[in-house]
């Protein structure tokens, strides 16, 4: 079965510091991968998605970037964090087989920028 | 661009009773998919139920069912025999039929279960 991991689970970073959040998927190959952000009391907003190694599509202009160095690894980064980057970050992968259009989420990373 | 609207920020229901959460969406597409996700206090997003727009039959998963009204662009979730474990945020989500696009989410409904 497929599983998705995210780390760290919680992160507190000062303004201006760099960021690296990692997402890995097991049990599938060449998945579509997604990064979402959930601000306090809000729904999820799509940030980036990737259909393969080195292929990144950005949905929202912002202080963040994404990379996909390996087939099942998706990384969210920032060179200098802003207060507005605080939130809950979720990675997701797109299903295959019987339901190839739905998404399954990782446990998320809670980021607080101070 | 597609939009998803959940007009009920919070709903409350007695344990064992039935509750319906509302969702409307705006799209010009004919091929799409709709979902309800549950987010408990752990914040893990859990897929509850899915509906393909081309299917007229409403989806059902155990105590969860939907009322899909394509012409009205409405997609409500009915929870029967509510249980304490159903307490969570519920999000309605839309996905286009083609491409690799992500999901568009509503702002969510906070469901409270009264014991």
PDB file of C-alpha atoms in Angstrom:
ATOM      1  CA  UNK A   1       0.000   0.000   0.000  1.00  0.00           C
ATOM      2  CA  UNK A   2       0.991   3.578  -0.538  1.00  0.00           C
ATOM      3  CA  UNK A   3       2.091   5.872   2.264  1.00  0.00           C
ATOM      4  CA  UNK A   4       3.177   9.477   2.344  1.00  0.00           C
ATOM      5  CA  UNK A   5       5.577  10.997   4.850  1.00  0.00           C
ATOM      6  CA  UNK A   6       6.309  14.581   5.756  1.00  0.00           C
ATOM      7  CA  UNK A   7       8.933  16.060   8.030  1.00  0.00           C
ATOM      8  CA  UNK A   8       9.407  17.801  10.200  1.00  0.00           C
ATOM      9  CA  UNK A   9       6.012  17.640  11.889  1.00  0.00           C
ATOM     10  CA  UNK A  10       6.486  20.992  13.585  1.00  0.00           C
ATOM     11  CA  UNK A  11       8.891  23.825  12.885  1.00  0.00           C
ATOM     12  CA  UNK A  12       9.491  27.230  14.447  1.00  0.00           C
ATOM     13  CA  UNK A  13      11.721  29.516  12.426  1.00  0.00           C
ATOM     14  CA  UNK A  14      12.693  33.199  12.694  1.00  0.00           C
ATOM     15  CA  UNK A  15      11.877  35.677   9.970  1.00  0.00           C
ATOM     16  CA  UNK A  16      14.571  35.714   7.299  1.00  0.00           C
ATOM     17  CA  UNK A  17      15.743  32.156   7.893  1.00  0.00           C
ATOM     18  CA  UNK A  18      15.689  29.462   5.186  1.00  0.00           C
ATOM     19  CA  UNK A  19      13.137  26.670   4.968  1.00  0.00           C
ATOM     20  CA  UNK A  20      13.156  23.105   3.712  1.00  0.00           C
ATOM     21  CA  UNK A  21      10.163  20.795   4.078  1.00  0.00           C
ATOM     22  CA  UNK A  22      10.344  17.285   2.714  1.00  0.00           C
ATOM     23  CA  UNK A  23       7.696  14.920   1.419  1.00  0.00           C
ATOM     24  CA  UNK A  24       8.239  11.336   0.297  1.00  0.00           C
ATOM     25  CA  UNK A  25       5.839   8.756  -1.052  1.00  0.00           C
ATOM     26  CA  UNK A  26       6.203   4.994  -0.809  1.00  0.00           C
ATOM     27  CA  UNK A  27       4.510   2.215  -2.709  1.00  0.00           C
ATOM     28  CA  UNK A  28       3.986   3.966  -6.019  1.00  0.00           C
ATOM     29  CA  UNK A  29       6.079   5.229  -8.897  1.00  0.00           C
ATOM     30  CA  UNK A  30       5.942   8.454 -10.879  1.00  0.00           C
ATOM     31  CA  UNK A  31       3.144   9.979  -8.803  1.00  0.00           C
ATOM     32  CA  UNK A  32       1.753  13.451  -9.291  1.00  0.00           C
ATOM     33  CA  UNK A  33       2.706  15.368  -6.150  1.00  0.00           C
ATOM     34  CA  UNK A  34       1.232  18.518  -4.630  1.00  0.00           C
ATOM     35  CA  UNK A  35       2.032  21.089  -1.952  1.00  0.00           C
ATOM     36  CA  UNK A  36      -0.835  22.894  -0.215  1.00  0.00           C
ATOM     37  CA  UNK A  37      -0.885  25.521   2.518  1.00  0.00           C
ATOM     38  CA  UNK A  38      -3.628  25.960   5.075  1.00  0.00           C
ATOM     39  CA  UNK A  39      -3.667  29.288   6.877  1.00  0.00           C
ATOM     40  CA  UNK A  40      -5.395  29.488  10.255  1.00  0.00           C
ATOM     41  CA  UNK A  41      -9.149  28.924   9.904  1.00  0.00           C
ATOM     42  CA  UNK A  42      -8.973  28.609   6.134  1.00  0.00           C
ATOM     43  CA  UNK A  43      -9.227  25.972   3.467  1.00  0.00           C
ATOM     44  CA  UNK A  44      -6.284  24.580   1.577  1.00  0.00           C
ATOM     45  CA  UNK A  45      -4.540  26.557  -1.134  1.00  0.00           C
ATOM     46  CA  UNK A  46      -2.558  24.794  -3.840  1.00  0.00           C
ATOM     47  CA  UNK A  47       1.024  26.061  -4.007  1.00  0.00           C
ATOM     48  CA  UNK A  48       2.867  23.731  -6.385  1.00  0.00           C
ATOM     49  CA  UNK A  49       2.407  20.496  -8.240  1.00  0.00           C
ATOM     50  CA  UNK A  50       4.760  18.167 -10.059  1.00  0.00           C
ATOM     51  CA  UNK A  51       4.135  15.486 -12.671  1.00  0.00           C
ATOM     52  CA  UNK A  52       7.710  14.173 -12.684  1.00  0.00           C
ATOM     53  CA  UNK A  53      11.346  14.683 -11.717  1.00  0.00           C
ATOM     54  CA  UNK A  54      12.397  18.288 -12.246  1.00  0.00           C
ATOM     55  CA  UNK A  55       8.906  19.334 -13.397  1.00  0.00           C
ATOM     56  CA  UNK A  56       7.309  21.957 -11.160  1.00  0.00           C
ATOM     57  CA  UNK A  57       4.218  24.080 -11.732  1.00  0.00           C
ATOM     58  CA  UNK A  58       3.569  27.060  -9.506  1.00  0.00           C
ATOM     59  CA  UNK A  59       0.018  28.099  -8.757  1.00  0.00           C
ATOM     60  CA  UNK A  60       0.566  31.118  -6.541  1.00  0.00           C
ATOM     61  CA  UNK A  61       3.398  33.678  -6.761  1.00  0.00           C
ATOM     62  CA  UNK A  62       5.058  33.792  -3.363  1.00  0.00           C
ATOM     63  CA  UNK A  63       8.179  33.526  -1.289  1.00  0.00           C
ATOM     64  CA  UNK A  64       8.373  29.764  -1.734  1.00  0.00           C
ATOM     65  CA  UNK A  65       9.803  27.344  -4.278  1.00  0.00           C
ATOM     66  CA  UNK A  66       9.545  23.609  -4.849  1.00  0.00           C
ATOM     67  CA  UNK A  67      11.799  20.935  -6.259  1.00  0.00           C
ATOM     68  CA  UNK A  68      11.503  17.298  -7.159  1.00  0.00           C
ATOM     69  CA  UNK A  69      14.985  15.770  -7.149  1.00  0.00           C
ATOM     70  CA  UNK A  70      13.767  12.164  -7.115  1.00  0.00           C
ATOM     71  CA  UNK A  71      10.682  10.351  -8.349  1.00  0.00           C
ATOM     72  CA  UNK A  72       9.031  10.083  -4.945  1.00  0.00           C
ATOM     73  CA  UNK A  73      10.504  13.123  -3.205  1.00  0.00           C
ATOM     74  CA  UNK A  74       9.028  16.603  -3.194  1.00  0.00           C
ATOM     75  CA  UNK A  75      10.669  19.514  -1.361  1.00  0.00           C
ATOM     76  CA  UNK A  76       9.275  22.918  -0.419  1.00  0.00           C
ATOM     77  CA  UNK A  77      11.840  25.644   0.198  1.00  0.00           C
ATOM     78  CA  UNK A  78      12.340  29.280   0.959  1.00  0.00           C
ATOM     79  CA  UNK A  79      15.508  31.367   1.077  1.00  0.00           C
ATOM     80  CA  UNK A  80      14.072  33.896   3.534  1.00  0.00           C
ATOM     81  CA  UNK A  81      10.905  33.258   5.499  1.00  0.00           C
ATOM     82  CA  UNK A  82       8.252  35.916   6.040  1.00  0.00           C
ATOM     83  CA  UNK A  83       5.729  36.090   8.869  1.00  0.00           C
ATOM     84  CA  UNK A  84       3.016  35.407   6.303  1.00  0.00           C
ATOM     85  CA  UNK A  85       4.585  32.022   5.515  1.00  0.00           C
ATOM     86  CA  UNK A  86       3.256  30.642   8.801  1.00  0.00           C
ATOM     87  CA  UNK A  87       0.685  27.899   8.324  1.00  0.00           C
ATOM     88  CA  UNK A  88       0.070  24.212   7.961  1.00  0.00           C
ATOM     89  CA  UNK A  89       1.738  22.657   4.922  1.00  0.00           C
ATOM     90  CA  UNK A  90       0.364  19.512   3.399  1.00  0.00           C
ATOM     91  CA  UNK A  91       1.829  17.281   0.732  1.00  0.00           C
ATOM     92  CA  UNK A  92      -0.444  15.088  -1.362  1.00  0.00           C
ATOM     93  CA  UNK A  93      -0.152  12.496  -4.080  1.00  0.00           C
ATOM     94  CA  UNK A  94      -2.606  11.681  -6.787  1.00  0.00           C
ATOM     95  CA  UNK A  95      -4.223   8.299  -6.768  1.00  0.00           C
ATOM     96  CA  UNK A  96      -3.733   5.622  -9.395  1.00  0.00           C
ATOM     97  CA  UNK A  97      -5.701   2.572 -10.390  1.00  0.00           C
ATOM     98  CA  UNK A  98      -9.438   2.652  -9.797  1.00  0.00           C
ATOM     99  CA  UNK A  99      -9.554   6.317  -8.737  1.00  0.00           C
ATOM    100  CA  UNK A 100      -6.780   8.183 -10.566  1.00  0.00           C
ATOM    101  CA  UNK A 101      -8.177  11.635  -9.917  1.00  0.00           C
ATOM    102  CA  UNK A 102      -8.350  11.933  -6.141  1.00  0.00           C
ATOM    103  CA  UNK A 103      -5.607  12.989  -3.759  1.00  0.00           C
ATOM    104  CA  UNK A 104      -4.259  11.551  -0.534  1.00  0.00           C
ATOM    105  CA  UNK A 105      -2.583  13.721   2.027  1.00  0.00           C
ATOM    106  CA  UNK A 106       0.389  13.422   4.313  1.00  0.00           C
ATOM    107  CA  UNK A 107       0.277  14.294   8.023  1.00  0.00           C
ATOM    108  CA  UNK A 108       1.412  17.875   7.411  1.00  0.00           C
ATOM    109  CA  UNK A 109       3.988  20.268   8.840  1.00  0.00           C
ATOM    110  CA  UNK A 110       3.011  23.078  11.168  1.00  0.00           C
ATOM    111  CA  UNK A 111       5.278  26.060  10.451  1.00  0.00           C
ATOM    112  CA  UNK A 112       5.436  29.063  12.752  1.00  0.00           C
ATOM    113  CA  UNK A 113       7.544  32.018  11.661  1.00  0.00           C
ATOM    114  CA  UNK A 114       8.483  34.294  14.561  1.00  0.00           C
TER     115      UNK A 114
ATOM    116  CA  UNK B   1     -11.376  29.760 -12.291  1.00  0.00           C
ATOM    117  CA  UNK B   2     -13.446  27.419 -10.231  1.00  0.00           C
ATOM    118  CA  UNK B   3     -14.717  28.396  -6.808  1.00  0.00           C
ATOM    119  CA  UNK B   4     -16.119  26.311  -3.978  1.00  0.00           C
ATOM    120  CA  UNK B   5     -18.386  27.820  -1.342  1.00  0.00           C
ATOM    121  CA  UNK B   6     -19.318  26.365   2.011  1.00  0.00           C
ATOM    122  CA  UNK B   7     -21.846  28.717   3.565  1.00  0.00           C
ATOM    123  CA  UNK B   8     -21.977  27.094   7.022  1.00  0.00           C
ATOM    124  CA  UNK B   9     -18.894  27.949   9.108  1.00  0.00           C
ATOM    125  CA  UNK B  10     -20.194  25.748  11.923  1.00  0.00           C
ATOM    126  CA  UNK B  11     -22.859  23.099  12.424  1.00  0.00           C
ATOM    127  CA  UNK B  12     -23.969  21.262  15.528  1.00  0.00           C
ATOM    128  CA  UNK B  13     -25.864  17.977  15.764  1.00  0.00           C
ATOM    129  CA  UNK B  14     -26.923  15.597  18.507  1.00  0.00           C
ATOM    130  CA  UNK B  15     -25.213  12.254  18.589  1.00  0.00           C
ATOM    131  CA  UNK B  16     -27.119   9.619  16.548  1.00  0.00           C
ATOM    132  CA  UNK B  17     -28.977  12.243  14.515  1.00  0.00           C
ATOM    133  CA  UNK B  18     -28.514  13.250  10.886  1.00  0.00           C
ATOM    134  CA  UNK B  19     -26.786  16.387   9.645  1.00  0.00           C
ATOM    135  CA  UNK B  20     -26.323  17.858   6.181  1.00  0.00           C
ATOM    136  CA  UNK B  21     -23.378  20.053   5.193  1.00  0.00           C
ATOM    137  CA  UNK B  22     -23.790  22.332   2.189  1.00  0.00           C
ATOM    138  CA  UNK B  23     -21.426  23.019  -0.678  1.00  0.00           C
ATOM    139  CA  UNK B  24     -21.879  24.904  -3.928  1.00  0.00           C
ATOM    140  CA  UNK B  25     -19.376  25.365  -6.693  1.00  0.00           C
ATOM    141  CA  UNK B  26     -18.943  27.432  -9.798  1.00  0.00           C
ATOM    142  CA  UNK B  27     -17.492  25.998 -12.994  1.00  0.00           C
ATOM    143  CA  UNK B  28     -17.928  26.129 -16.743  1.00  0.00           C
ATOM    144  CA  UNK B  29     -16.571  22.616 -17.184  1.00  0.00           C
ATOM    145  CA  UNK B  30     -18.692  19.535 -17.784  1.00  0.00           C
ATOM    146  CA  UNK B  31     -16.117  16.976 -16.666  1.00  0.00           C
ATOM    147  CA  UNK B  32     -15.032  17.234 -13.047  1.00  0.00           C
ATOM    148  CA  UNK B  33     -14.919  15.494  -9.699  1.00  0.00           C
ATOM    149  CA  UNK B  34     -16.129  16.489  -6.275  1.00  0.00           C
ATOM    150  CA  UNK B  35     -14.922  15.364  -2.869  1.00  0.00           C
ATOM    151  CA  UNK B  36     -15.581  15.738   0.810  1.00  0.00           C
ATOM    152  CA  UNK B  37     -12.568  15.626   3.119  1.00  0.00           C
ATOM    153  CA  UNK B  38     -12.578  15.396   6.887  1.00  0.00           C
ATOM    154  CA  UNK B  39      -9.928  17.113   9.005  1.00  0.00           C
ATOM    155  CA  UNK B  40      -9.999  16.026  12.679  1.00  0.00           C
ATOM    156  CA  UNK B  41      -7.982  17.821  15.367  1.00  0.00           C
ATOM    157  CA  UNK B  42      -4.891  15.876  14.248  1.00  0.00           C
ATOM    158  CA  UNK B  43      -5.214  17.940  11.000  1.00  0.00           C
ATOM    159  CA  UNK B  44      -4.728  14.890   8.800  1.00  0.00           C
ATOM    160  CA  UNK B  45      -6.918  15.303   5.705  1.00  0.00           C
ATOM    161  CA  UNK B  46      -9.027  12.195   5.206  1.00  0.00           C
ATOM    162  CA  UNK B  47     -11.041  11.498   2.072  1.00  0.00           C
ATOM    163  CA  UNK B  48     -14.652  10.810   3.019  1.00  0.00           C
ATOM    164  CA  UNK B  49     -16.470  10.458  -0.284  1.00  0.00           C
ATOM    165  CA  UNK B  50     -16.078  11.135  -4.005  1.00  0.00           C
ATOM    166  CA  UNK B  51     -18.485  11.940  -6.821  1.00  0.00           C
ATOM    167  CA  UNK B  52     -17.839  11.887 -10.544  1.00  0.00           C
ATOM    168  CA  UNK B  53     -19.811  14.585 -12.353  1.00  0.00           C
ATOM    169  CA  UNK B  54     -20.774  12.216 -15.169  1.00  0.00           C
ATOM    170  CA  UNK B  55     -22.540   9.895 -12.737  1.00  0.00           C
ATOM    171  CA  UNK B  56     -26.154  10.699 -11.915  1.00  0.00           C
ATOM    172  CA  UNK B  57     -26.257   8.341  -8.964  1.00  0.00           C
ATOM    173  CA  UNK B  58     -25.331   9.900  -5.644  1.00  0.00           C
ATOM    174  CA  UNK B  59     -22.285   8.409  -3.956  1.00  0.00           C
ATOM    175  CA  UNK B  60     -22.631   6.583  -0.646  1.00  0.00           C
ATOM    176  CA  UNK B  61     -20.000   5.376   1.811  1.00  0.00           C
ATOM    177  CA  UNK B  62     -21.520   3.728   4.869  1.00  0.00           C
ATOM    178  CA  UNK B  63     -23.105   6.535   6.962  1.00  0.00           C
ATOM    179  CA  UNK B  64     -21.981   9.215   4.515  1.00  0.00           C
ATOM    180  CA  UNK B  65     -23.901  10.111   1.389  1.00  0.00           C
ATOM    181  CA  UNK B  66     -24.075  13.054  -0.976  1.00  0.00           C
ATOM    182  CA  UNK B  67     -26.825  14.909  -2.768  1.00  0.00           C
ATOM    183  CA  UNK B  68     -25.299  15.918  -6.081  1.00  0.00           C
ATOM    184  CA  UNK B  69     -27.367  18.416  -8.057  1.00  0.00           C
ATOM    185  CA  UNK B  70     -25.326  19.113 -11.196  1.00  0.00           C
ATOM    186  CA  UNK B  71     -27.616  21.740 -12.693  1.00  0.00           C
ATOM    187  CA  UNK B  72     -27.724  23.639  -9.432  1.00  0.00           C
ATOM    188  CA  UNK B  73     -23.973  23.079  -8.875  1.00  0.00           C
ATOM    189  CA  UNK B  74     -24.676  21.794  -5.412  1.00  0.00           C
ATOM    190  CA  UNK B  75     -22.909  18.981  -3.550  1.00  0.00           C
ATOM    191  CA  UNK B  76     -24.106  18.436   0.012  1.00  0.00           C
ATOM    192  CA  UNK B  77     -22.882  15.813   2.468  1.00  0.00           C
ATOM    193  CA  UNK B  78     -25.289  13.920   4.703  1.00  0.00           C
ATOM    194  CA  UNK B  79     -23.995  12.169   7.791  1.00  0.00           C
ATOM    195  CA  UNK B  80     -26.424   9.690   9.298  1.00  0.00           C
ATOM    196  CA  UNK B  81     -26.321   8.356  12.845  1.00  0.00           C
ATOM    197  CA  UNK B  82     -23.727  10.971  13.844  1.00  0.00           C
ATOM    198  CA  UNK B  83     -20.967   9.731  16.112  1.00  0.00           C
ATOM    199  CA  UNK B  84     -18.591  11.608  18.410  1.00  0.00           C
ATOM    200  CA  UNK B  85     -15.739  10.639  16.088  1.00  0.00           C
ATOM    201  CA  UNK B  86     -17.375  12.573  13.274  1.00  0.00           C
ATOM    202  CA  UNK B  87     -16.491  15.850  14.968  1.00  0.00           C
ATOM    203  CA  UNK B  88     -14.069  17.624  12.644  1.00  0.00           C
ATOM    204  CA  UNK B  89     -13.681  20.252   9.955  1.00  0.00           C
ATOM    205  CA  UNK B  90     -15.239  19.149   6.678  1.00  0.00           C
ATOM    206  CA  UNK B  91     -14.004  20.491   3.383  1.00  0.00           C
ATOM    207  CA  UNK B  92     -15.666  20.305   0.006  1.00  0.00           C
ATOM    208  CA  UNK B  93     -13.226  20.114  -2.922  1.00  0.00           C
ATOM    209  CA  UNK B  94     -13.385  20.317  -6.713  1.00  0.00           C
ATOM    210  CA  UNK B  95     -11.083  18.894  -9.337  1.00  0.00           C
ATOM    211  CA  UNK B  96     -11.146  19.458 -13.089  1.00  0.00           C
ATOM    212  CA  UNK B  97     -11.566  16.383 -15.242  1.00  0.00           C
ATOM    213  CA  UNK B  98      -8.327  16.744 -17.144  1.00  0.00           C
ATOM    214  CA  UNK B  99      -4.709  17.609 -16.490  1.00  0.00           C
ATOM    215  CA  UNK B 100      -2.668  17.377 -13.347  1.00  0.00           C
ATOM    216  CA  UNK B 101      -4.298  20.266 -11.558  1.00  0.00           C
ATOM    217  CA  UNK B 102      -4.784  20.208  -7.831  1.00  0.00           C
ATOM    218  CA  UNK B 103      -7.945  20.513  -5.800  1.00  0.00           C
ATOM    219  CA  UNK B 104      -9.895  23.688  -5.141  1.00  0.00           C
ATOM    220  CA  UNK B 105     -11.223  23.725  -1.587  1.00  0.00           C
ATOM    221  CA  UNK B 106     -13.997  25.518   0.220  1.00  0.00           C
ATOM    222  CA  UNK B 107     -13.281  27.211   3.542  1.00  0.00           C
ATOM    223  CA  UNK B 108     -14.724  24.369   5.538  1.00  0.00           C
ATOM    224  CA  UNK B 109     -17.514  23.638   8.022  1.00  0.00           C
ATOM    225  CA  UNK B 110     -16.760  22.902  11.638  1.00  0.00           C
ATOM    226  CA  UNK B 111     -19.005  20.030  12.746  1.00  0.00           C
ATOM    227  CA  UNK B 112     -19.752  19.691  16.445  1.00  0.00           C
ATOM    228  CA  UNK B 113     -21.320  16.525  17.809  1.00  0.00           C
ATOM    229  CA  UNK B 114     -23.344  17.003  20.984  1.00  0.00           C
ATOM    230  CA  UNK B 115     -23.342  13.905  23.229  1.00  0.00           C
TER     231      UNK B 115
END
